[in-house]
Amino acid sequence: MRFTVLGGCGAWPAAGQACSGYVLEHEGFRVLIDPGYAVLPRLLERMRADEVDAVLVSHGHPDHCADLNPLLRARALAGVPAATLPVHAPPGALDAVLALDNRRMLAGSFSPRELRHGTPVEIGPFRLDVFDLPHHVPNAGLRLSGGGRVIAYTGDTGPSAELLSLAKDADLLVAEATYPQRVPDEDAPYLSSALDAGRTASSAGAARLLLTHLWPDTPAEPALAAAARSYGGPLSVASGGLTLDLG
């Protein structure tokens, strides 16, 4: 199983970078997770648009889903249109991005699937379990299992007991860490810090922690130092091009 970071900026893409975007591969099946701003060009450096087998979107903020629009355009408007793409997202999360185009332009290019807590989904060789996590909009924590490996992804989230179930014994926890140590009071119910992510990884027994969604143009060191205060395992920050081979 291989996990590749296409981008990890929160809110907007810094120069030369992209917002949240990840590819998970196993047994030749490719899942694109959170096609945020500027993710598509990075994806196309690695594969054709028609080589994506499924898309997962954690929530409807554009830094997590805006590049779904050009991905669908690239598939629908190609000389030979690609197969219908399953796109999994919380109910209503994609309404805004799908409204960017006339429905006829993208007709047949994708098949919307709703993510719901407590309803496991089989996606290619993966089992997907969904967890409702607190954010400004409905947000799905994603736990993908396959080949004896587990990857857990928080999307954007505030504190929740569900995080421990999401991340339990995961081989990789990909955790939002917008701030290094403390989330401002107004956002505290909806976002996390690197320190929070470290605590979750430690309590859940995650084998590796990848911090993501840092503010653009902020250094990685404060986030790494904060997470290391509460987590002693392998630790890194999501940056475009990083690939983790989980065996």
mmCIF file of N, CA and C in Angstrom, residues 3 6 10 17 41 43 45 47 61-62 73 75 78 92 99 104 149-150 158 163 194 199 204 210 212 230:
data_model
loop_
_atom_site.group_PDB
_atom_site.id
_atom_site.type_symbol
_atom_site.label_atom_id
_atom_site.label_comp_id
_atom_site.label_asym_id
_atom_site.label_seq_id
_atom_site.Cartn_x
_atom_site.Cartn_y
_atom_site.Cartn_z
ATOM 1 N N PHE A 3 1.003 5.590 -0.047
ATOM 2 C CA PHE A 3 0.297 6.838 0.208
ATOM 3 C C PHE A 3 1.175 7.985 -0.277
ATOM 4 N N LEU A 6 -0.047 14.948 -2.420
ATOM 5 C CA LEU A 6 -0.032 15.912 -3.524
ATOM 6 C C LEU A 6 0.048 17.336 -2.992
ATOM 7 N N GLY A 10 -3.266 24.246 4.344
ATOM 8 C CA GLY A 10 -4.610 24.570 4.778
ATOM 9 C C GLY A 10 -5.046 25.900 4.194
ATOM 10 N N GLN A 17 2.804 25.095 -4.237
ATOM 11 C CA GLN A 17 2.255 24.011 -3.442
ATOM 12 C C GLN A 17 0.762 23.840 -3.740
ATOM 13 N N PRO A 41 -2.956 19.586 -11.019
ATOM 14 C CA PRO A 41 -1.672 19.556 -11.741
ATOM 15 C C PRO A 41 -0.663 18.601 -11.114
ATOM 16 N N LEU A 43 -1.436 15.880 -9.435
ATOM 17 C CA LEU A 43 -1.904 14.535 -9.757
ATOM 18 C C LEU A 43 -1.481 14.141 -11.169
ATOM 19 N N GLU A 45 0.986 15.016 -12.863
ATOM 20 C CA GLU A 45 2.408 14.711 -12.979
ATOM 21 C C GLU A 45 2.689 13.234 -12.730
ATOM 22 N N MET A 47 -0.076 10.611 -12.935
ATOM 23 C CA MET A 47 -0.988 9.709 -13.625
ATOM 24 C C MET A 47 -1.942 10.512 -14.489
ATOM 25 N N HIS A 61 -15.430 22.193 2.106
ATOM 26 C CA HIS A 61 -14.635 23.414 1.958
ATOM 27 C C HIS A 61 -13.746 23.306 0.727
ATOM 28 N N PRO A 62 -13.585 24.410 -0.021
ATOM 29 C CA PRO A 62 -12.899 24.314 -1.307
ATOM 30 C C PRO A 62 -11.436 23.904 -1.225
ATOM 31 N N ARG A 73 -13.756 17.632 -15.489
ATOM 32 C CA ARG A 73 -13.644 18.182 -16.851
ATOM 33 C C ARG A 73 -12.637 17.392 -17.681
ATOM 34 N N ARG A 75 -11.789 14.387 -17.437
ATOM 35 C CA ARG A 75 -12.306 13.067 -17.780
ATOM 36 C C ARG A 75 -13.462 13.151 -18.776
ATOM 37 N N ALA A 78 -12.329 14.655 -22.509
ATOM 38 C CA ALA A 78 -11.266 13.981 -23.255
ATOM 39 C C ALA A 78 -11.825 13.414 -24.555
ATOM 40 N N GLY A 92 -24.482 16.636 0.565
ATOM 41 C CA GLY A 92 -24.472 18.065 0.267
ATOM 42 C C GLY A 92 -23.106 18.694 0.163
ATOM 43 N N ALA A 99 -21.828 22.837 -8.884
ATOM 44 C CA ALA A 99 -22.612 23.906 -9.512
ATOM 45 C C ALA A 99 -21.770 24.804 -10.401
ATOM 46 N N ARG A 104 -25.019 19.186 -17.871
ATOM 47 C CA ARG A 104 -24.845 18.418 -19.100
ATOM 48 C C ARG A 104 -23.379 18.216 -19.442
ATOM 49 N N ARG A 149 -3.318 -3.405 6.219
ATOM 50 C CA ARG A 149 -2.860 -2.078 6.633
ATOM 51 C C ARG A 149 -4.066 -1.157 6.810
ATOM 52 N N VAL A 150 -3.877 -0.131 7.661
ATOM 53 C CA VAL A 150 -4.951 0.834 7.934
ATOM 54 C C VAL A 150 -4.388 2.239 7.850
ATOM 55 N N GLY A 158 -12.334 19.300 15.134
ATOM 56 C CA GLY A 158 -12.077 19.687 16.500
ATOM 57 C C GLY A 158 -12.012 18.455 17.386
ATOM 58 N N LEU A 163 -12.225 10.310 17.416
ATOM 59 C CA LEU A 163 -10.882 10.282 16.836
ATOM 60 C C LEU A 163 -10.113 9.033 17.256
ATOM 61 N N ALA A 194 -1.140 20.534 16.264
ATOM 62 C CA ALA A 194 -0.192 19.421 16.175
ATOM 63 C C ALA A 194 -0.077 18.701 17.511
ATOM 64 N N ARG A 199 -1.341 13.726 20.617
ATOM 65 C CA ARG A 199 -2.062 13.039 21.690
ATOM 66 C C ARG A 199 -2.972 11.954 21.140
ATOM 67 N N ALA A 204 -4.236 6.361 20.531
ATOM 68 C CA ALA A 204 -4.830 5.373 19.636
ATOM 69 C C ALA A 204 -3.852 4.279 19.232
ATOM 70 N N LEU A 210 1.304 11.682 10.355
ATOM 71 C CA LEU A 210 1.584 12.669 9.321
ATOM 72 C C LEU A 210 0.716 13.889 9.577
ATOM 73 N N THR A 212 -0.893 17.466 8.707
ATOM 74 C CA THR A 212 -1.270 18.150 7.476
ATOM 75 C C THR A 212 -2.137 19.362 7.785
ATOM 76 N N SER A 230 3.860 14.913 22.625
ATOM 77 C CA SER A 230 2.829 13.961 23.047
ATOM 78 C C SER A 230 2.888 12.638 22.285
#
